[in-house]
Amino acid sequence: MEGVYNYVLSFVLKLYCKPPLPAPPSPSGAHLHWHLHQEEHVCMLFKIVFCCPRISVTFVDKDGDEKHINVPIGMSMLEAAHENDIELEGACEGSLACSTCHVIVMDTEYYNKLEDPTDEENDMLDLAFGLTETSRLGCQVIASPELDGIRLALPAATRNFAVDGYKPKPH
Amino acid sequence: MAIYKAAKLLSRSFSSLSSRPLRVCVVGSGPAGFYTAEKMLKAHEEAEVDILDRLPMPFGLVRSGVAPDHPETKIVTNQFTRVAQNERCSFFGNVSLGSSVSLSELRDMYHVVVLAYGAESDRVLGISGEELAGIHSAREFVWWYNGHPDCSNMAPDLKSVDTAVILGQGNVTLDIARVLLRPTTELAKTDIASHALSALEESSIRKVYLVGRRGPVQAACTAKELREVLGIKDLYVHIDEDDLRTTPADEEELKNNRIRRRIHELLSKAAISGTSHPSPGQREIHFVFFRKPDKFIGSDERSGHVAGVRLEKTILKESVHPGKQAAEGTGQYEDLECGLVLKSIGYKSVLVDGLPFDLQKGVVPNYRGRVLSCASEDLAQVEEGLYVCGWLKRGPTGIIATNLYCAEETEHPHLPWQSQAGRQGLQQLLDSRNVRAVPFSAWEKIDNEEKQRASLRSKPREKLTRWEELLEVAAK
């Protein structure tokens, strides 16, 4: 019974949570491992069964202030921002028709975990203000386990208003 | 913490004791107006914002400019609706700056007046034949198919011509090209004005030429719109491969410009992947580069009507703006036959009495949105309490989101203010002049009526396009 429980638990844990603490070295291996981390395992199982699995996301606003939130797996960063009163605009409400939910993924490691943007997303990113190498649209970044700990910066407003790249002379 | 709370309470009771809310008037209810209103409401807890528009309905170019086949771009009206429904915000439709109320009257009644009325006029080419029938500004054509009440009677002739020429290669050009070339069965499912749909169903236009003075590298359109046009079903696309060759100056322009690079890529792909000839009856789109219009040619059969445009070949030279190239005529000409010409070369703002205006740039002189009373930068004087936002401030470029940042940049007043008449004063003035302002709730009646009329066909709405009809429904 313990063996089956162990197998199911480790399968589920691999899907949704950070790996449990490494087992201390011991001659009786698996048994000891299970007993030593029982509480932690039960805690995580409780979380999986009774709450939505969530990842932690940090939003950094243009003044550098950080806000840490928990985002359910499957929710977009735009939705998550709105649920947590983070000032991320979403003019087209996630229909890939604007660039107002533009966010900057602060760590390249996390940026590389995301699926490449589609042509449609790239078309909108073309128009985003303060575009960077690790920019994405917040409505297209969906919470998944490997994005746990991701940090997203809100771009600062810039003076370059024109779509065609023309910089108007300051008055 | 307690001291902070006490101080906040004190300052709040001060302002409510004096009952001097910041009274803001925004003229224009497009994106610039609404983003300004939203930011004002957020930044000042006591602010009361009134949004005026000369039309009975709000939203400016979101309603009358965005193409009918771009419904997702119009979703932003949900956000604007929430702003208008804020208890500290009031919409006054059918109120025109200049005729219903003057600028000086508004400045007397409000602490802050923000002019965000956009650009309702057009740049002109200034070439011979521009007055011929069959030549329209893109702005009017777009207003026509979007059901703007000022252009519902325009009736452009689409039946006696098979070729249209659009001068300019920005997104408005591509919008018009799509409307002229898309199968009407697709357009029938959009909120296009029904008079335009009928005209397009009977249209004989089969060829559309998009003519630009400069090359593909300089074309002002963006990827999404270009991709859509190139993807129209059963459309013959013609782009001359020679035009796509880039010079070192072009490469320099492309280097730091992601939009331009992706446009060039799209055009290059389309140039090589298309068939060499159109099949019989197939609709055609031609991208014509390095040609500037020299004059319009009148028709021999139809007096006073355009029959073609004479184009002068151009080459690119370095312009006064660093990193930009300008088109220069070569003295070589060719004629392009057509029966419909649309000038999509830029919008222009309209002057208003008492408002400083830079005729050359077509904008109100300003510093970060604060209106300056003299065009010369050396002797500028700030007009207290008067601001501009949007196209009136920056010129007619940018997307809806551009106004987000434009509104943010507009500086807020910091000085204490005297009590002002505000909303009450305006209402009294309008009543005394028999001006029937249309409140937001009345626009909602128009909105519901449009949706109801469309419910029998598969359109999102059937726009009301006549002034009398709009005001009638609003008054119900």
mmCIF file of N, CA, C and O in Angstrom, chain A residues 62 87 89-93 95-100 102 118-129 131-132 155-166 168-171, chain B residues 35 38-39 42 72-73 75-76 78-79 82 220 222-224 227 257-260 262 321 324 361 363-368 372 377 393-394 397-399 401-402 404-406 408-409:
data_model
loop_
_atom_site.group_PDB
_atom_site.id
_atom_site.type_symbol
_atom_site.label_atom_id
_atom_site.label_comp_id
_atom_site.label_asym_id
_atom_site.label_seq_id
_atom_site.Cartn_x
_atom_site.Cartn_y
_atom_site.Cartn_z
ATOM 1 N N LYS A 62 6.890 50.104 -12.783
ATOM 2 C CA LYS A 62 7.920 50.952 -13.369
ATOM 3 C C LYS A 62 8.712 51.749 -12.341
ATOM 4 O O LYS A 62 9.756 52.310 -12.674
ATOM 5 N N GLU A 87 -1.591 47.193 -11.994
ATOM 6 C CA GLU A 87 -1.993 48.063 -13.100
ATOM 7 C C GLU A 87 -1.420 47.646 -14.438
ATOM 8 O O GLU A 87 -0.493 48.274 -14.954
ATOM 9 N N GLU A 89 -2.632 47.238 -18.234
ATOM 10 C CA GLU A 89 -3.753 47.520 -19.132
ATOM 11 C C GLU A 89 -4.078 46.298 -19.988
ATOM 12 O O GLU A 89 -3.193 45.499 -20.290
ATOM 13 N N GLY A 90 -5.332 46.228 -20.401
ATOM 14 C CA GLY A 90 -5.716 45.111 -21.272
ATOM 15 C C GLY A 90 -6.818 45.579 -22.192
ATOM 16 O O GLY A 90 -7.949 45.096 -22.117
ATOM 17 N N ALA A 91 -6.467 46.506 -23.080
ATOM 18 C CA ALA A 91 -7.492 47.178 -23.889
ATOM 19 C C ALA A 91 -8.364 46.193 -24.671
ATOM 20 O O ALA A 91 -9.580 46.342 -24.710
ATOM 21 N N CYS A 92 -7.751 45.168 -25.286
ATOM 22 C CA CYS A 92 -8.549 44.271 -26.119
ATOM 23 C C CYS A 92 -8.977 43.022 -25.344
ATOM 24 O O CYS A 92 -9.508 42.086 -25.934
ATOM 25 N N GLU A 93 -8.748 43.023 -24.025
ATOM 26 C CA GLU A 93 -9.181 41.928 -23.143
ATOM 27 C C GLU A 93 -8.670 40.568 -23.620
ATOM 28 O O GLU A 93 -9.393 39.577 -23.591
ATOM 29 N N SER A 95 -7.535 39.538 -26.697
ATOM 30 C CA SER A 95 -7.824 38.979 -28.025
ATOM 31 C C SER A 95 -6.737 39.250 -29.060
ATOM 32 O O SER A 95 -6.991 39.198 -30.255
ATOM 33 N N LEU A 96 -5.524 39.526 -28.619
ATOM 34 C CA LEU A 96 -4.380 39.721 -29.521
ATOM 35 C C LEU A 96 -4.641 40.842 -30.523
ATOM 36 O O LEU A 96 -4.275 40.736 -31.697
ATOM 37 N N ALA A 97 -5.275 41.915 -30.034
ATOM 38 C CA ALA A 97 -5.514 43.045 -30.930
ATOM 39 C C ALA A 97 -4.905 44.337 -30.403
ATOM 40 O O ALA A 97 -5.233 45.406 -30.877
ATOM 41 N N CYS A 98 -4.029 44.223 -29.392
ATOM 42 C CA CYS A 98 -3.362 45.423 -28.895
ATOM 43 C C CYS A 98 -2.057 45.004 -28.233
ATOM 44 O O CYS A 98 -1.710 43.830 -28.226
ATOM 45 N N SER A 99 -1.334 45.945 -27.691
ATOM 46 C CA SER A 99 -0.060 45.615 -27.039
ATOM 47 C C SER A 99 -0.016 46.163 -25.625
ATOM 48 O O SER A 99 1.042 46.274 -25.023
ATOM 49 N N THR A 100 -1.190 46.495 -25.072
ATOM 50 C CA THR A 100 -1.171 47.191 -23.788
ATOM 51 C C THR A 100 -0.830 46.290 -22.609
ATOM 52 O O THR A 100 -0.501 46.788 -21.533
ATOM 53 N N HIS A 102 1.698 44.374 -22.425
ATOM 54 C CA HIS A 102 3.115 44.068 -22.614
ATOM 55 C C HIS A 102 3.841 43.951 -21.273
ATOM 56 O O HIS A 102 3.735 44.835 -20.422
ATOM 57 N N THR A 118 3.486 33.508 -31.401
ATOM 58 C CA THR A 118 2.959 33.287 -32.752
ATOM 59 C C THR A 118 3.165 34.561 -33.571
ATOM 60 O O THR A 118 3.488 35.609 -33.012
ATOM 61 N N ASP A 119 2.915 34.448 -34.879
ATOM 62 C CA ASP A 119 2.984 35.633 -35.743
ATOM 63 C C ASP A 119 2.052 36.719 -35.223
ATOM 64 O O ASP A 119 2.407 37.897 -35.197
ATOM 65 N N GLU A 120 0.854 36.295 -34.795
ATOM 66 C CA GLU A 120 -0.134 37.269 -34.310
ATOM 67 C C GLU A 120 0.384 38.014 -33.088
ATOM 68 O O GLU A 120 0.209 39.222 -32.969
ATOM 69 N N GLU A 121 1.031 37.289 -32.154
ATOM 70 C CA GLU A 121 1.568 37.958 -30.972
ATOM 71 C C GLU A 121 2.727 38.875 -31.374
ATOM 72 O O GLU A 121 2.823 40.011 -30.897
ATOM 73 N N ASN A 122 3.580 38.391 -32.264
ATOM 74 C CA ASN A 122 4.704 39.216 -32.710
ATOM 75 C C ASN A 122 4.231 40.491 -33.397
ATOM 76 O O ASN A 122 4.833 41.550 -33.247
ATOM 77 N N ASP A 123 3.129 40.381 -34.154
ATOM 78 C CA ASP A 123 2.576 41.576 -34.816
ATOM 79 C C ASP A 123 2.199 42.626 -33.776
ATOM 80 O O ASP A 123 2.378 43.822 -34.000
ATOM 81 N N MET A 124 1.646 42.173 -32.651
ATOM 82 C CA MET A 124 1.257 43.114 -31.596
ATOM 83 C C MET A 124 2.481 43.597 -30.825
ATOM 84 O O MET A 124 2.573 44.760 -30.443
ATOM 85 N N LEU A 125 3.442 42.715 -30.602
ATOM 86 C CA LEU A 125 4.667 43.121 -29.888
ATOM 87 C C LEU A 125 5.421 44.196 -30.665
ATOM 88 O O LEU A 125 6.053 45.061 -30.082
ATOM 89 N N ASP A 126 5.310 44.133 -31.991
ATOM 90 C CA ASP A 126 5.925 45.174 -32.847
ATOM 91 C C ASP A 126 5.561 46.567 -32.360
ATOM 92 O O ASP A 126 6.340 47.501 -32.491
ATOM 93 N N LEU A 127 4.321 46.697 -31.854
ATOM 94 C CA LEU A 127 3.796 48.016 -31.512
ATOM 95 C C LEU A 127 3.970 48.361 -30.032
ATOM 96 O O LEU A 127 3.567 49.437 -29.605
ATOM 97 N N ALA A 128 4.551 47.451 -29.273
ATOM 98 C CA ALA A 128 4.639 47.683 -27.822
ATOM 99 C C ALA A 128 5.689 48.734 -27.505
ATOM 100 O O ALA A 128 6.737 48.793 -28.139
ATOM 101 N N PHE A 129 5.407 49.544 -26.503
ATOM 102 C CA PHE A 129 6.351 50.568 -26.073
ATOM 103 C C PHE A 129 7.394 49.963 -25.162
ATOM 104 O O PHE A 129 7.078 49.153 -24.309
ATOM 105 N N LEU A 131 9.820 47.949 -26.029
ATOM 106 C CA LEU A 131 10.009 46.528 -26.360
ATOM 107 C C LEU A 131 11.442 46.092 -26.078
ATOM 108 O O LEU A 131 12.390 46.808 -26.353
ATOM 109 N N THR A 132 11.589 44.877 -25.489
ATOM 110 C CA THR A 132 12.925 44.343 -25.189
ATOM 111 C C THR A 132 13.052 42.956 -25.810
ATOM 112 O O THR A 132 12.090 42.417 -26.350
ATOM 113 N N PRO A 155 6.595 47.699 -18.349
ATOM 114 C CA PRO A 155 7.507 48.628 -19.023
ATOM 115 C C PRO A 155 7.232 50.070 -18.653
ATOM 116 O O PRO A 155 6.093 50.442 -18.415
ATOM 117 N N ALA A 156 8.277 50.870 -18.622
ATOM 118 C CA ALA A 156 8.110 52.297 -18.332
ATOM 119 C C ALA A 156 7.543 52.964 -19.572
ATOM 120 O O ALA A 156 7.850 52.562 -20.682
ATOM 121 N N ALA A 157 6.765 54.002 -19.386
ATOM 122 C CA ALA A 157 6.256 54.759 -20.531
ATOM 123 C C ALA A 157 7.440 55.438 -21.196
ATOM 124 O O ALA A 157 8.371 55.858 -20.534
ATOM 125 N N THR A 158 7.391 55.526 -22.515
ATOM 126 C CA THR A 158 8.506 56.172 -23.203
ATOM 127 C C THR A 158 7.967 57.365 -23.975
ATOM 128 O O THR A 158 6.785 57.525 -24.152
ATOM 129 N N ARG A 159 8.873 58.173 -24.495
ATOM 130 C CA ARG A 159 8.464 59.351 -25.254
ATOM 131 C C ARG A 159 8.257 59.030 -26.721
ATOM 132 O O ARG A 159 7.831 59.841 -27.491
ATOM 133 N N ASN A 160 8.636 57.816 -27.105
ATOM 134 C CA ASN A 160 8.557 57.509 -28.527
ATOM 135 C C ASN A 160 7.167 57.030 -28.865
ATOM 136 O O ASN A 160 6.847 55.873 -28.720
ATOM 137 N N PHE A 161 6.297 57.933 -29.286
ATOM 138 C CA PHE A 161 4.906 57.587 -29.476
ATOM 139 C C PHE A 161 4.609 57.008 -30.847
ATOM 140 O O PHE A 161 3.679 56.273 -31.016
ATOM 141 N N ALA A 162 5.375 57.386 -31.849
ATOM 142 C CA ALA A 162 4.971 57.064 -33.219
ATOM 143 C C ALA A 162 5.243 55.617 -33.581
ATOM 144 O O ALA A 162 6.282 55.057 -33.276
ATOM 145 N N VAL A 163 4.296 55.015 -34.246
ATOM 146 C CA VAL A 163 4.414 53.624 -34.664
ATOM 147 C C VAL A 163 5.491 53.468 -35.730
ATOM 148 O O VAL A 163 6.178 52.470 -35.793
ATOM 149 N N ASP A 164 5.671 54.510 -36.535
ATOM 150 C CA ASP A 164 6.607 54.347 -37.647
ATOM 151 C C ASP A 164 8.040 54.659 -37.256
ATOM 152 O O ASP A 164 8.883 54.849 -38.109
ATOM 153 N N GLY A 165 8.289 54.746 -35.983
ATOM 154 C CA GLY A 165 9.668 54.918 -35.528
ATOM 155 C C GLY A 165 10.129 56.347 -35.508
ATOM 156 O O GLY A 165 11.226 56.651 -35.061
ATOM 157 N N TYR A 166 9.287 57.248 -35.999
ATOM 158 C CA TYR A 166 9.690 58.655 -36.036
ATOM 159 C C TYR A 166 9.640 59.235 -34.626
ATOM 160 O O TYR A 166 8.655 59.109 -33.932
ATOM 161 N N PRO A 168 9.244 62.326 -32.441
ATOM 162 C CA PRO A 168 8.902 63.737 -32.556
ATOM 163 C C PRO A 168 9.873 64.580 -31.736
ATOM 164 O O PRO A 168 10.321 64.154 -30.685
ATOM 165 N N LYS A 169 10.207 65.773 -32.244
ATOM 166 C CA LYS A 169 11.134 66.631 -31.497
ATOM 167 C C LYS A 169 10.419 67.108 -30.250
ATOM 168 O O LYS A 169 9.267 67.525 -30.319
ATOM 169 N N PRO A 170 11.099 67.111 -29.092
ATOM 170 C CA PRO A 170 10.411 67.616 -27.895
ATOM 171 C C PRO A 170 10.148 69.112 -28.049
ATOM 172 O O PRO A 170 10.965 69.815 -28.628
ATOM 173 N N HIS A 171 9.011 69.566 -27.548
ATOM 174 C CA HIS A 171 8.689 70.982 -27.710
ATOM 175 C C HIS A 171 9.482 71.815 -26.726
ATOM 176 O O HIS A 171 9.596 71.416 -25.577
ATOM 177 N N TYR B 35 -8.875 58.027 -22.053
ATOM 178 C CA TYR B 35 -7.714 57.707 -21.216
ATOM 179 C C TYR B 35 -7.382 58.879 -20.306
ATOM 180 O O TYR B 35 -7.012 58.708 -19.149
ATOM 181 N N GLU B 38 -9.949 58.829 -17.503
ATOM 182 C CA GLU B 38 -9.659 57.745 -16.565
ATOM 183 C C GLU B 38 -8.530 58.120 -15.624
ATOM 184 O O GLU B 38 -8.622 57.918 -14.406
ATOM 185 N N LYS B 39 -7.482 58.701 -16.178
ATOM 186 C CA LYS B 39 -6.342 59.051 -15.335
ATOM 187 C C LYS B 39 -6.678 60.182 -14.377
ATOM 188 O O LYS B 39 -6.234 60.186 -13.234
ATOM 189 N N LYS B 42 -8.671 58.830 -11.486
ATOM 190 C CA LYS B 42 -7.833 58.037 -10.587
ATOM 191 C C LYS B 42 -6.907 58.920 -9.762
ATOM 192 O O LYS B 42 -6.718 58.712 -8.575
ATOM 193 N N GLU B 72 -12.094 43.110 -32.612
ATOM 194 C CA GLU B 72 -11.346 42.974 -31.349
ATOM 195 C C GLU B 72 -10.687 44.289 -30.949
ATOM 196 O O GLU B 72 -10.493 44.572 -29.761
ATOM 197 N N THR B 73 -10.380 45.109 -31.964
ATOM 198 C CA THR B 73 -9.754 46.396 -31.666
ATOM 199 C C THR B 73 -10.754 47.322 -30.970
ATOM 200 O O THR B 73 -10.367 48.281 -30.300
ATOM 201 N N ILE B 75 -12.884 46.383 -28.647
ATOM 202 C CA ILE B 75 -13.204 45.900 -27.307
ATOM 203 C C ILE B 75 -12.849 46.936 -26.238
ATOM 204 O O ILE B 75 -13.446 46.978 -25.164
ATOM 205 N N VAL B 76 -11.904 47.812 -26.547
ATOM 206 C CA VAL B 76 -11.497 48.840 -25.591
ATOM 207 C C VAL B 76 -12.678 49.735 -25.162
ATOM 208 O O VAL B 76 -12.620 50.381 -24.109
ATOM 209 N N ASN B 78 -15.292 48.771 -23.923
ATOM 210 C CA ASN B 78 -15.793 48.263 -22.631
ATOM 211 C C ASN B 78 -15.145 49.030 -21.484
ATOM 212 O O ASN B 78 -15.793 49.423 -20.518
ATOM 213 N N GLN B 79 -13.835 49.231 -21.621
ATOM 214 C CA GLN B 79 -13.105 49.969 -20.594
ATOM 215 C C GLN B 79 -13.584 51.414 -20.552
ATOM 216 O O GLN B 79 -13.797 51.984 -19.485
ATOM 217 N N ARG B 82 -16.873 51.782 -18.784
ATOM 218 C CA ARG B 82 -16.748 51.775 -17.321
ATOM 219 C C ARG B 82 -16.348 53.164 -16.823
ATOM 220 O O ARG B 82 -16.822 53.625 -15.785
ATOM 221 N N ALA B 220 4.399 52.872 -44.263
ATOM 222 C CA ALA B 220 4.016 53.140 -42.872
ATOM 223 C C ALA B 220 3.065 52.110 -42.274
ATOM 224 O O ALA B 220 2.655 52.253 -41.124
ATOM 225 N N THR B 222 1.617 48.363 -40.790
ATOM 226 C CA THR B 222 2.180 47.415 -39.828
ATOM 227 C C THR B 222 1.781 45.988 -40.196
ATOM 228 O O THR B 222 0.887 45.773 -41.007
ATOM 229 N N ALA B 223 2.470 45.039 -39.569
ATOM 230 C CA ALA B 223 2.430 43.645 -40.002
ATOM 231 C C ALA B 223 1.040 43.025 -40.013
ATOM 232 O O ALA B 223 0.670 42.334 -40.969
ATOM 233 N N LYS B 224 0.262 43.236 -38.955
ATOM 234 C CA LYS B 224 -1.028 42.563 -38.877
ATOM 235 C C LYS B 224 -1.901 42.921 -40.086
ATOM 236 O O LYS B 224 -2.472 42.038 -40.737
ATOM 237 N N ARG B 227 -0.513 41.492 -43.376
ATOM 238 C CA ARG B 227 -0.733 40.048 -43.418
ATOM 239 C C ARG B 227 -2.180 39.753 -43.833
ATOM 240 O O ARG B 227 -2.457 38.862 -44.642
ATOM 241 N N ASN B 257 14.842 48.712 -36.593
ATOM 242 C CA ASN B 257 13.409 48.856 -36.672
ATOM 243 C C ASN B 257 12.739 47.529 -36.966
ATOM 244 O O ASN B 257 12.654 47.096 -38.113
ATOM 245 N N ARG B 258 12.274 46.916 -35.913
ATOM 246 C CA ARG B 258 11.698 45.578 -35.999
ATOM 247 C C ARG B 258 10.465 45.543 -36.890
ATOM 248 O O ARG B 258 10.276 44.611 -37.672
ATOM 249 N N ILE B 259 9.616 46.600 -36.774
ATOM 250 C CA ILE B 259 8.397 46.645 -37.589
ATOM 251 C C ILE B 259 8.753 46.640 -39.066
ATOM 252 O O ILE B 259 8.196 45.850 -39.849
ATOM 253 N N ARG B 260 9.663 47.512 -39.447
ATOM 254 C CA ARG B 260 10.036 47.647 -40.862
ATOM 255 C C ARG B 260 10.620 46.345 -41.392
ATOM 256 O O ARG B 260 10.369 45.942 -42.537
ATOM 257 N N ARG B 262 10.004 43.277 -40.427
ATOM 258 C CA ARG B 262 8.982 42.253 -40.607
ATOM 259 C C ARG B 262 8.092 42.590 -41.800
ATOM 260 O O ARG B 262 7.641 41.702 -42.521
ATOM 261 N N HIS B 321 15.929 65.059 -41.897
ATOM 262 C CA HIS B 321 15.855 64.278 -40.664
ATOM 263 C C HIS B 321 16.907 63.174 -40.715
ATOM 264 O O HIS B 321 16.923 62.397 -41.661
ATOM 265 N N LYS B 324 16.582 59.360 -42.115
ATOM 266 C CA LYS B 324 15.379 59.238 -42.945
ATOM 267 C C LYS B 324 15.712 59.633 -44.370
ATOM 268 O O LYS B 324 16.565 60.492 -44.612
ATOM 269 N N LYS B 361 2.641 72.537 -38.587
ATOM 270 C CA LYS B 361 2.661 71.167 -38.074
ATOM 271 C C LYS B 361 1.244 70.612 -37.950
ATOM 272 O O LYS B 361 1.055 69.409 -37.798
ATOM 273 N N VAL B 363 -0.792 71.091 -35.422
ATOM 274 C CA VAL B 363 -1.077 70.719 -34.027
ATOM 275 C C VAL B 363 -1.143 71.988 -33.184
ATOM 276 O O VAL B 363 -0.779 73.071 -33.623
ATOM 277 N N VAL B 364 -1.616 71.816 -31.947
ATOM 278 C CA VAL B 364 -1.631 72.928 -31.006
ATOM 279 C C VAL B 364 -0.261 72.974 -30.329
ATOM 280 O O VAL B 364 0.200 71.949 -29.812
ATOM 281 N N PRO B 365 0.404 74.118 -30.323
ATOM 282 C CA PRO B 365 1.713 74.180 -29.672
ATOM 283 C C PRO B 365 1.582 73.832 -28.195
ATOM 284 O O PRO B 365 0.679 74.338 -27.510
ATOM 285 N N ASN B 366 2.437 72.939 -27.726
ATOM 286 C CA ASN B 366 2.304 72.525 -26.337
ATOM 287 C C ASN B 366 3.622 72.017 -25.795
ATOM 288 O O ASN B 366 4.525 71.661 -26.545
ATOM 289 N N TYR B 367 3.716 71.996 -24.469
ATOM 290 C CA TYR B 367 4.847 71.365 -23.811
ATOM 291 C C TYR B 367 4.279 70.286 -22.903
ATOM 292 O O TYR B 367 3.568 70.591 -21.942
ATOM 293 N N ARG B 368 4.549 69.052 -23.213
ATOM 294 C CA ARG B 368 4.007 67.927 -22.451
ATOM 295 C C ARG B 368 2.506 68.102 -22.234
ATOM 296 O O ARG B 368 1.984 67.860 -21.158
ATOM 297 N N LEU B 372 0.697 76.098 -25.192
ATOM 298 C CA LEU B 372 1.546 77.285 -25.218
ATOM 299 C C LEU B 372 0.897 78.312 -26.128
ATOM 300 O O LEU B 372 0.434 77.986 -27.215
ATOM 301 N N GLU B 377 9.216 78.905 -29.853
ATOM 302 C CA GLU B 377 9.640 78.284 -28.602
ATOM 303 C C GLU B 377 10.322 79.271 -27.663
ATOM 304 O O GLU B 377 10.367 79.062 -26.460
ATOM 305 N N LYS B 393 -2.406 66.988 -30.062
ATOM 306 C CA LYS B 393 -1.145 67.303 -29.359
ATOM 307 C C LYS B 393 0.059 66.814 -30.152
ATOM 308 O O LYS B 393 1.063 67.503 -30.287
ATOM 309 N N ARG B 394 -0.051 65.588 -30.689
ATOM 310 C CA ARG B 394 1.136 64.921 -31.257
ATOM 311 C C ARG B 394 1.143 64.873 -32.770
ATOM 312 O O ARG B 394 2.141 64.513 -33.372
ATOM 313 N N THR B 397 -0.674 60.410 -35.716
ATOM 314 C CA THR B 397 0.048 59.141 -35.850
ATOM 315 C C THR B 397 -0.191 58.317 -34.595
ATOM 316 O O THR B 397 -0.649 58.819 -33.583
ATOM 317 N N GLY B 398 0.155 57.051 -34.689
ATOM 318 C CA GLY B 398 0.074 56.198 -33.510
ATOM 319 C C GLY B 398 -1.175 55.347 -33.494
ATOM 320 O O GLY B 398 -2.067 55.464 -34.326
ATOM 321 N N ILE B 399 -1.238 54.463 -32.494
ATOM 322 C CA ILE B 399 -2.354 53.531 -32.342
ATOM 323 C C ILE B 399 -3.181 53.955 -31.128
ATOM 324 O O ILE B 399 -2.859 54.937 -30.470
ATOM 325 N N ALA B 401 -3.360 52.653 -28.238
ATOM 326 C CA ALA B 401 -2.550 52.601 -27.008
ATOM 327 C C ALA B 401 -1.599 53.774 -26.869
ATOM 328 O O ALA B 401 -1.210 54.136 -25.762
ATOM 329 N N THR B 402 -1.242 54.392 -27.980
ATOM 330 C CA THR B 402 -0.349 55.561 -27.913
ATOM 331 C C THR B 402 -0.940 56.620 -27.001
ATOM 332 O O THR B 402 -0.219 57.346 -26.312
ATOM 333 N N LEU B 404 -2.584 56.189 -24.304
ATOM 334 C CA LEU B 404 -2.376 55.829 -22.897
ATOM 335 C C LEU B 404 -1.222 56.648 -22.338
ATOM 336 O O LEU B 404 -1.304 57.269 -21.287
ATOM 337 N N TYR B 405 -0.125 56.611 -23.080
ATOM 338 C CA TYR B 405 1.092 57.288 -22.631
ATOM 339 C C TYR B 405 0.966 58.787 -22.810
ATOM 340 O O TYR B 405 1.471 59.575 -22.018
ATOM 341 N N CYS B 406 0.231 59.175 -23.857
ATOM 342 C CA CYS B 406 0.003 60.591 -24.127
ATOM 343 C C CYS B 406 -0.760 61.207 -22.957
ATOM 344 O O CYS B 406 -0.416 62.279 -22.474
ATOM 345 N N GLU B 408 -0.922 60.054 -19.910
ATOM 346 C CA GLU B 408 -0.100 59.991 -18.708
ATOM 347 C C GLU B 408 0.863 61.165 -18.638
ATOM 348 O O GLU B 408 1.170 61.680 -17.578
ATOM 349 N N GLU B 409 1.342 61.581 -19.817
ATOM 350 C CA GLU B 409 2.356 62.625 -19.862
ATOM 351 C C GLU B 409 1.780 63.993 -19.500
ATOM 352 O O GLU B 409 2.499 64.863 -19.020
#
